[in-house]
Coordinates of C-alpha atoms and ligand atoms in Angstrom, one line a residue:
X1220 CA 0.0 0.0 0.0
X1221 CA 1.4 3.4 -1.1
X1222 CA 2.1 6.2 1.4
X1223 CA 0.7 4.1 4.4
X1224 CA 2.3 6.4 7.0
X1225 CA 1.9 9.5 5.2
X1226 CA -2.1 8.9 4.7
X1227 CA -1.5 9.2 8.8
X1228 CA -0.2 12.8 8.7
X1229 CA -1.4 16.5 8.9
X1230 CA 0.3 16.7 5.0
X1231 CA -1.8 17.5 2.1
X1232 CA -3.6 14.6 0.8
X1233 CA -3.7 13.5 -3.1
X1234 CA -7.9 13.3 -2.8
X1235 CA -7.5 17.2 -1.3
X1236 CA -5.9 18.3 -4.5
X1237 CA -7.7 21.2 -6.3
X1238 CA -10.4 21.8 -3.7
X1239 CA -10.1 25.3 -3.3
X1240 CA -12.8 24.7 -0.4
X1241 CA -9.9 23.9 1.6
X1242 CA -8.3 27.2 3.9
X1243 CA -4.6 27.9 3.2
X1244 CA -2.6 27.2 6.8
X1245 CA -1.9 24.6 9.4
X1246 CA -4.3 21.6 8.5
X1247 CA -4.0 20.6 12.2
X1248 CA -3.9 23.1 15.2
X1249 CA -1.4 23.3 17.5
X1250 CA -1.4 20.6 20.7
X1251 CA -1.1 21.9 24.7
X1252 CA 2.3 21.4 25.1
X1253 CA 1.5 19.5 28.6
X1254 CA -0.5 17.0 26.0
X1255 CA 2.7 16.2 23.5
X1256 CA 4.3 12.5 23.9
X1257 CA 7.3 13.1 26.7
X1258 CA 9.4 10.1 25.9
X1259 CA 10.7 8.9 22.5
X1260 CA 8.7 6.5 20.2
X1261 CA 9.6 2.7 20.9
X1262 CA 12.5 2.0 18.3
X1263 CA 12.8 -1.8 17.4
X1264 CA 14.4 -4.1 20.2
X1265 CA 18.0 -4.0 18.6
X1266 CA 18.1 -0.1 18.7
X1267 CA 18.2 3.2 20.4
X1268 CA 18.1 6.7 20.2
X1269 CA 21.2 9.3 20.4
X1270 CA 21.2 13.0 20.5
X1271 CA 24.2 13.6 18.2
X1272 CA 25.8 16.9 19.0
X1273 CA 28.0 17.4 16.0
X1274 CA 30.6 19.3 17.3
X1275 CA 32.4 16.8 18.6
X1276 CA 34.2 15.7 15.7
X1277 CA 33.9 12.0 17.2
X1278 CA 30.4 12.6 16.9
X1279 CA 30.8 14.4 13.2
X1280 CA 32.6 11.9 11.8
X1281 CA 30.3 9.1 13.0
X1282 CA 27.1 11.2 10.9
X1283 CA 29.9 11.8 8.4
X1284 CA 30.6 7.9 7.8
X1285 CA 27.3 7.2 7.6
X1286 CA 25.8 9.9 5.4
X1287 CA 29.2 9.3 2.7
X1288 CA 28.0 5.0 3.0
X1289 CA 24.6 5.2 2.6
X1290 CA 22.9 8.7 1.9
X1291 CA 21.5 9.9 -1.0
X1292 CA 22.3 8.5 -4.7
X1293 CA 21.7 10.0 -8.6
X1294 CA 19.1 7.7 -10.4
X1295 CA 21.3 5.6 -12.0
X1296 CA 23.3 4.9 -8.7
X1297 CA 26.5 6.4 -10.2
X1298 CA 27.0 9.3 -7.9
X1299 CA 26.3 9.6 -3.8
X1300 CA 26.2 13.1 -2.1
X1301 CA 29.3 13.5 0.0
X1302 CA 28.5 16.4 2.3
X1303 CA 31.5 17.5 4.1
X1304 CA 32.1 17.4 7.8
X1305 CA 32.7 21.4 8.0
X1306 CA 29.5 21.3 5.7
X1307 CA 27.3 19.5 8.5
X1308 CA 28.3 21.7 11.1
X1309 CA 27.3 24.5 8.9
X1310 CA 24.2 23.4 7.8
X1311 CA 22.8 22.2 11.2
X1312 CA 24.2 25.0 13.7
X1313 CA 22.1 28.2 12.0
X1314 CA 20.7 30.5 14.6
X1315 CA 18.8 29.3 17.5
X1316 CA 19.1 25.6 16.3
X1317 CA 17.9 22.8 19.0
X1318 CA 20.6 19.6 19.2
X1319 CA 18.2 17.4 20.2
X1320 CA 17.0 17.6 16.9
X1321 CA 19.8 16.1 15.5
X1322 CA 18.6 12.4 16.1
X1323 CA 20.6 9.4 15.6
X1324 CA 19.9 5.9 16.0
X1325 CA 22.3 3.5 17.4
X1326 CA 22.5 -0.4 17.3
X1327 CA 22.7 -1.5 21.2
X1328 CA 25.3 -3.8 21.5
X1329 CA 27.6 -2.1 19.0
X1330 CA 27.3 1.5 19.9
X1331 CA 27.2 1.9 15.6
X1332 CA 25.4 4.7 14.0
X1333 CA 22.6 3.3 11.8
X1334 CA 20.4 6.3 10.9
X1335 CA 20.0 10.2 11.1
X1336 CA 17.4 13.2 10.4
X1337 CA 17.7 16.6 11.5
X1338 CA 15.7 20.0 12.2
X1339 CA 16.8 23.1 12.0
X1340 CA 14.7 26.2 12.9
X1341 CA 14.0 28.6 10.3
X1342 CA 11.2 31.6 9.5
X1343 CA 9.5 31.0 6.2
X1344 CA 6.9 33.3 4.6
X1345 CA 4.4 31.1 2.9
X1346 CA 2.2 34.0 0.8
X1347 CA 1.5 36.8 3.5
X1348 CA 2.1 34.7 6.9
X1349 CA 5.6 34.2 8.1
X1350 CA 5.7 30.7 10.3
X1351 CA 8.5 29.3 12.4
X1352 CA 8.9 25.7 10.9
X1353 CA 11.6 22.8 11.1
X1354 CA 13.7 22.5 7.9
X1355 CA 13.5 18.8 7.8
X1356 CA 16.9 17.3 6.0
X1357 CA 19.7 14.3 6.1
X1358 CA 17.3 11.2 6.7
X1359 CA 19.8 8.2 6.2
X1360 CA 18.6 4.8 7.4
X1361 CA 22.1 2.1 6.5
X1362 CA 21.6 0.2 3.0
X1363 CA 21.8 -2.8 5.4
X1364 CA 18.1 -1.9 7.7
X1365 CA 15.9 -0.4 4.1
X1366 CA 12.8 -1.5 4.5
X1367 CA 12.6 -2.2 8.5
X1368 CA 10.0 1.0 8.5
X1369 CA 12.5 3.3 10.6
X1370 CA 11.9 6.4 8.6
X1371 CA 8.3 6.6 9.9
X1372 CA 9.4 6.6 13.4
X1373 CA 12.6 8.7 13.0
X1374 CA 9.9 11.1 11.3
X1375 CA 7.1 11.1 14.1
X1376 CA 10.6 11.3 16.3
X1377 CA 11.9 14.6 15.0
X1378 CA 8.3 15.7 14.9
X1379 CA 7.6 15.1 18.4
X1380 CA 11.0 16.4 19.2
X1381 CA 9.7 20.1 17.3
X1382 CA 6.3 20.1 18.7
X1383 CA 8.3 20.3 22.2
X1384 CA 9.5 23.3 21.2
X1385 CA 6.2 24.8 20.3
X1386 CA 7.1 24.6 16.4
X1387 CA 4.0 22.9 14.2
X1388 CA 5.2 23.7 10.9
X1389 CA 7.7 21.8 8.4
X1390 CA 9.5 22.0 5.2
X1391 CA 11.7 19.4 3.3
X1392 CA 12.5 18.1 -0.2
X1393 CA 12.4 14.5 -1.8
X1394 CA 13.6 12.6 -4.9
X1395 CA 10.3 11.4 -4.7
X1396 CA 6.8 12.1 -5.0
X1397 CA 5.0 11.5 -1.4
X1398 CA 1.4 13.3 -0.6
X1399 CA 1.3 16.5 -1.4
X1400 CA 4.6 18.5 -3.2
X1401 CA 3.7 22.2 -3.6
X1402 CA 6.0 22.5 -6.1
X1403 CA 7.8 20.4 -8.3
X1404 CA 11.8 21.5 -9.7
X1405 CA 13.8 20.5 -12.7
X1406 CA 17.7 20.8 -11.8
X1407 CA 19.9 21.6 -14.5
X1408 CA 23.6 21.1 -14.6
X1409 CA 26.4 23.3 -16.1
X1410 CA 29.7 21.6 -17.2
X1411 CA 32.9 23.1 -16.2
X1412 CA 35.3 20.2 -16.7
X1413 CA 33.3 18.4 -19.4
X1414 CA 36.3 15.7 -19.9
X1415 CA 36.0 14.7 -16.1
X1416 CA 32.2 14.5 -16.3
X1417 CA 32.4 12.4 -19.8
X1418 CA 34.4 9.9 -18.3
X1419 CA 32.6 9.6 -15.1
X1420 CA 29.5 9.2 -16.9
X1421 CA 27.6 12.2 -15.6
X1422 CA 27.5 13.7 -19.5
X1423 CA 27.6 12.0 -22.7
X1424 CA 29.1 13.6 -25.6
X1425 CA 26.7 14.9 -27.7
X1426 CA 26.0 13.8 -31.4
X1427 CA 28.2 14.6 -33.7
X1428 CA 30.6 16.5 -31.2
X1429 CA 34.1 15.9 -30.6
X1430 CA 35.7 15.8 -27.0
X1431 CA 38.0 19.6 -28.4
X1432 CA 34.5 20.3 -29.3
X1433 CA 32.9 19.7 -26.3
X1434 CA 35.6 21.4 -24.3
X1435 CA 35.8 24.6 -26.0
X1436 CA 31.9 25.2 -26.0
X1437 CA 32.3 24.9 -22.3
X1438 CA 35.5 27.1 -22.0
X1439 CA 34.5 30.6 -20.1
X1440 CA 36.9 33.3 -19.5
X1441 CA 39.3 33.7 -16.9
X1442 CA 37.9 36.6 -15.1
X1443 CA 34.6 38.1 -14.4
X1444 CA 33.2 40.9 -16.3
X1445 CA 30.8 42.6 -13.9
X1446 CA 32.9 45.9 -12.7
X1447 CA 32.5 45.6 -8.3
X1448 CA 32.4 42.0 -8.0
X1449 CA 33.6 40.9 -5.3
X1450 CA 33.4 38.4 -2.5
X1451 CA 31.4 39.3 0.5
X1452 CA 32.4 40.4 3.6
X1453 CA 31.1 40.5 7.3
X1454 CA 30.7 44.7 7.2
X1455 CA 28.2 43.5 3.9
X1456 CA 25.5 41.7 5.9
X1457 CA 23.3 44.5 6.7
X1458 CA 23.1 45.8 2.8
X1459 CA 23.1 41.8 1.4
X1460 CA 20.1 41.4 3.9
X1461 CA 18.2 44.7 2.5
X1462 CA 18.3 43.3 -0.8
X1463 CA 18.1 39.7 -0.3
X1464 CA 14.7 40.7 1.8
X1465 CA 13.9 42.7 -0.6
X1466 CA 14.3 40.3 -3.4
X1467 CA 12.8 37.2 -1.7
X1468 CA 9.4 39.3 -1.2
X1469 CA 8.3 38.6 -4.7
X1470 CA 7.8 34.6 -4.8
X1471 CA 5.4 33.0 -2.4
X1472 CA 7.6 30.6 -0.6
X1473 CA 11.1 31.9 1.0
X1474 CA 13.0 32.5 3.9
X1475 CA 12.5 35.8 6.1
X1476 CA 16.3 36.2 6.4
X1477 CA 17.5 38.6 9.3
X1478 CA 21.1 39.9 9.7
X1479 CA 21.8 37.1 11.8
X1480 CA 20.2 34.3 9.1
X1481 CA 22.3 36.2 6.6
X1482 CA 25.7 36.4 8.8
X1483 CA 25.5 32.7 9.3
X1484 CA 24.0 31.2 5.9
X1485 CA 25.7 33.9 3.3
X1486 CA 28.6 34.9 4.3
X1487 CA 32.1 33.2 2.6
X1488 CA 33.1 29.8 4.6
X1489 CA 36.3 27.6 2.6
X1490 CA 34.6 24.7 0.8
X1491 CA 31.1 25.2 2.1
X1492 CA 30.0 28.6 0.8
X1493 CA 30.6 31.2 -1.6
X1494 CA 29.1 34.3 -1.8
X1495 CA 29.7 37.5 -4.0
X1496 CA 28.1 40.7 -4.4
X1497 CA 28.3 43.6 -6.8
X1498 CA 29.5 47.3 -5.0
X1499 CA 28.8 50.1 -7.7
X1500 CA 31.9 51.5 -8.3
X1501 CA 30.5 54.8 -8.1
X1502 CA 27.7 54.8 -5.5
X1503 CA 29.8 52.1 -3.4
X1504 CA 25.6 50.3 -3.1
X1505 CA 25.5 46.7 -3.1
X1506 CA 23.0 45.9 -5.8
X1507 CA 23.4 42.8 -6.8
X1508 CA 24.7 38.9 -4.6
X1509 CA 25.2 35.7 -5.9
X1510 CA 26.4 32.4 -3.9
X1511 CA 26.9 28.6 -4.3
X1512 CA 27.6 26.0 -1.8
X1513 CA 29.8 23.2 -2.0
X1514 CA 28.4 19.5 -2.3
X1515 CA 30.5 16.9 -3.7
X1516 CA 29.5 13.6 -4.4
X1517 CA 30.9 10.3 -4.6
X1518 CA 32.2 8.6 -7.9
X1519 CA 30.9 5.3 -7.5
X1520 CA 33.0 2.8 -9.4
X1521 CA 35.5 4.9 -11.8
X1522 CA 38.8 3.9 -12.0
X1523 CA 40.2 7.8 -12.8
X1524 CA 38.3 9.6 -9.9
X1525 CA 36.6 9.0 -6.8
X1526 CA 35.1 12.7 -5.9
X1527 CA 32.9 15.5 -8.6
X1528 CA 33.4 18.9 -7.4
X1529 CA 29.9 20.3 -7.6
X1530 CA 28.6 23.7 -7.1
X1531 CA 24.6 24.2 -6.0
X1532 CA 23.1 27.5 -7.0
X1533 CA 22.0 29.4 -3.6
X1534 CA 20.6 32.7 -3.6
X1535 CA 20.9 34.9 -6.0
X1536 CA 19.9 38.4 -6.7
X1537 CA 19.9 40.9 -8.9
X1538 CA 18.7 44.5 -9.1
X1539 CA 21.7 46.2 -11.8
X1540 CA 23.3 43.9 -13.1
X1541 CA 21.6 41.2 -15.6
X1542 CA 21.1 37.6 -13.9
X1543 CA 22.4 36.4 -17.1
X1544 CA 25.7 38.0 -16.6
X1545 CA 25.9 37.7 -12.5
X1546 CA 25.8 34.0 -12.9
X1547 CA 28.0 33.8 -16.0
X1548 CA 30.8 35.7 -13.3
X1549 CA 29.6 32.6 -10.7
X1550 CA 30.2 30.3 -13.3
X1551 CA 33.8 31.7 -14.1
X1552 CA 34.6 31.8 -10.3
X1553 CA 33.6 28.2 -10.0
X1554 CA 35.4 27.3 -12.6
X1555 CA 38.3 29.1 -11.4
X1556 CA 37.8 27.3 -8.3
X1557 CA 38.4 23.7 -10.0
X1558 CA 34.3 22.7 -9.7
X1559 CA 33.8 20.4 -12.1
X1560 CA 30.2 21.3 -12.6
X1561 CA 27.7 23.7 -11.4
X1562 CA 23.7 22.6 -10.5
X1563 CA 20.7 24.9 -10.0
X1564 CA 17.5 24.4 -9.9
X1565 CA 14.7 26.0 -12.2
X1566 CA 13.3 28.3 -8.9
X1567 CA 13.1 32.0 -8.4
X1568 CA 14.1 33.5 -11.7
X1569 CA 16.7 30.9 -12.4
X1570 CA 14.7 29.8 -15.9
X1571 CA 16.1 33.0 -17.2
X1572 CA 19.6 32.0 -17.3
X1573 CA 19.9 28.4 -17.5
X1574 CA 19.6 27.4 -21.1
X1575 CA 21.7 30.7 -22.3
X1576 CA 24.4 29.8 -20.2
X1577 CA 24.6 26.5 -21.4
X1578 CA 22.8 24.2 -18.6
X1579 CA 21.3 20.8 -19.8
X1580 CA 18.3 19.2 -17.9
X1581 CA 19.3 16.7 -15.1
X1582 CA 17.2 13.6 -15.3
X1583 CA 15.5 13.9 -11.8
X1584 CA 12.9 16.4 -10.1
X1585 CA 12.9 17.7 -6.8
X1586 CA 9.8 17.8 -4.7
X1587 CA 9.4 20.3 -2.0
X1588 CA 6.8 19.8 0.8
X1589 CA 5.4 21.7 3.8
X1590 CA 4.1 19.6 7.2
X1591 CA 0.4 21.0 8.8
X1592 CA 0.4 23.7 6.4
X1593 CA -2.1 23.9 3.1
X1594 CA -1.6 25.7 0.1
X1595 CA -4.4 26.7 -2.1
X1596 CA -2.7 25.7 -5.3
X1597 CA 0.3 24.1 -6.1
X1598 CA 3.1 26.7 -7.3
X1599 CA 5.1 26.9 -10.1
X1600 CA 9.0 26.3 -9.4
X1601 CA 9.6 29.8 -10.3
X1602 CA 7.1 31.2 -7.6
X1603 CA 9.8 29.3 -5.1
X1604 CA 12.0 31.2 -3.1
X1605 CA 13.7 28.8 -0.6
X1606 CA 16.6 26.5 -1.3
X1607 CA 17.4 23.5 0.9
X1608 CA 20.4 21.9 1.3
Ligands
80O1268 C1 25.6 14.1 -8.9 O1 25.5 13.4 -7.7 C2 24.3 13.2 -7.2 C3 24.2 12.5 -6.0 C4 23.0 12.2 -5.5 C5 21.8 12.6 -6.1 C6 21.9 13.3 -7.4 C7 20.6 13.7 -8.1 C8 19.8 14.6 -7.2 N1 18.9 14.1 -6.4 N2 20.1 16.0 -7.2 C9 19.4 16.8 -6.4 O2 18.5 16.5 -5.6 C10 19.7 18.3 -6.7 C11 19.9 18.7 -7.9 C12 20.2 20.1 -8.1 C13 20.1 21.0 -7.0 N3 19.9 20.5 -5.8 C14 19.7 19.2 -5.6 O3 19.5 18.7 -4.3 C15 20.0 19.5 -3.3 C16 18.7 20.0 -2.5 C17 18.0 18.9 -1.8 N4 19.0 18.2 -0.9 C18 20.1 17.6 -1.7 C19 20.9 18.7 -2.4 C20 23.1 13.6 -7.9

């Protein structure tokens, strides 16, 4: 039976789809917090729960292990996502985050980390409202224990977990299509090392192209073009979150960044982040920011390589200078910067870019979901102004 734990949850149901009888907002009302569960759900016999604070490297290297063995993989099980230790800490320490909602699950007798999901707090404007949710993100349950039914209960787990802290609200993405997406994305990829990616198998060469072909429709210049670009700085957060406020306001789904949100998830960090801005030479304004972050993946059987060096669009804006030509200048950074290819997916105003600049279509979508929370129709990518990690 399909979805049989999700048919159990506040989430929007396929039979719900198009009635417009239906309010937008939180399908279910918040419980007294005297009335939510106290203890953990029952695990299976063999296993319990561990609070994994990931800044013990111990700790980190444990979620590490286990994410780089068994996390998420392309399709065609070619590639796994290889998220980076620095990355982790990154990703789950934003402001005000809760440890205890970085949930682990442990095999008794061996102490050894089977499976992981994490929250993180964040403010997300859905239309007009702006509601604290949970970003939902990382569940891995080990190849070995598939189909034991741990997700649901790591799921009602974290959710429980959230409730505690008076948060009823959730949003996550999936591969895969599970009641109800309110959007659905194409990503795109742009080669940067199209020789690598050949012979790893993530692009074929097209008809009746040569490899020196192939290469030199790729090739981009050495340096950027847009006069003021530069990388950004800490003494930039209050202008970048202006703008990035600013920008965000116009799709119906995004984050409602402060200067703190923006300190922590935009500013430069080595091998995790990169974020640049444009300072009019003459008016010294900040009016336009672009930024990637860093998620390699696994090569999974090639004899040449073992790592792709991938770049994921972030948040981008522009005000002055053309999108077109502010992501052409990310693309000749990351290049610079020995990516070997550069993803994005088709939200915000990313459509406007991605063919012109020489992005194909990947061969996957990407689902995004809200928990307790209707929308009256489903969006179009483009109306999507949030990007998960
Ligand atoms: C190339 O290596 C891969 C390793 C694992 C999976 C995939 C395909 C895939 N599923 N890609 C995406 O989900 C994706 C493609 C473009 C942009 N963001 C993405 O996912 C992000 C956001 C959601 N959490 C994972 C990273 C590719």
């Amino acid at each position: 039976k399909r979805h049989k734990f999700w048919e159990t949850q506040p989430v929007g149901q396929f039979k719900d789809i198009g009635d417009t009888s239906l309010p937008e907002g939180p399908i279910e009302p918040p419980t007294p917090l005297s009335e939510v569960k106290q203890e953990p759900y029952n695990l299976p016999n063999l296993y319990e729960w561990v609070t994994c604070n990931i800044n013990s490297d111990e700790m980190c290297t444990e979620v590490y292990n286990l994410l780089t063995n068994n996390y998420v993989e392309d399709d065609e099980n070619m590639f796994r996502f290889n998220y980076s230790k620095e990355f982790l800490r990154w990703a789950l320490h934003p402001p005000g985050y809760f440890k205890s909602w970085h949930i682990g699950v442990r095999v008794k007798s061996s102490k050894k980390l089977v499976a992981f999901i994490t929250g993180i707090p964040a403010r997300i404007r859905v239309h007009n409202e702006i509601v604290m949710m949970a970003e939902i993100n990382f569940l891995c349950v080990h190849k070995k224990l598939r189909s034991k039914r741990l997700a649901p209960v790591m799921i009602k787990e974290v959710t429980r977990r959230v409730h505690l802290e008076n948060i009823w609200q959730a949003a996550y993405t999936a591969g895969v299509v599970l009641p109800t997406p309110i959007s659905t994305c194409q990503y795109w990829h742009r080669s940067l090392n199209p020789k690598k990616l050949i012979d790893v198998g993530f692009s074929r060469l097209g008809a009746r192209m040569t490899m020196s072909r192939t290469i030199k429709l790729y090739k981009l210049p050495e340096s950027t073009v847009t006069p003021g670009f530069r990388k950004m700085e800490l003494h930039d957060v209050p202008a970048v979150t202006r703008l990035i406020r600013n920008y965000l306001s116009q799709f119906a789904v995004a984050p409602d960044f402060d200067e703190n949100d923006v300190e922590h998830w935009l500013l430069p960090k080595e091998d995790v982040v990169d974020s640049y801005l444009v300072e009019s030479p003459e008016t010294h304004e900040i009016t336009d920011f672009c930024s990637f972050y860093t998620l390699p993946s696994s090569i999974l059987g090639n004899q040449n390589y073992s790592t792709l060096k991938a770049a994921y669009s972030y948040y981008n804006v522009s005000t002055k200078t053309p999108l077109l030509q502010l992501m052409n200048d990310a693309l000749i950074v990351a290049k610079r910067k020995d990516y070997d290819v550069f993803n994005a997916l088709d939200v915000m105003h990313n459509e406007s870019f991605l063919k012109e600049l020489k992005f194909g279509p990947g061969d996957g979508k990407l689902h995004y979901y809200l928990y307790n929370y209707r929308i009256r129709q489903t969006l179009k990518a483009a109306e999507l102004g949030l990007v998960l990690l």
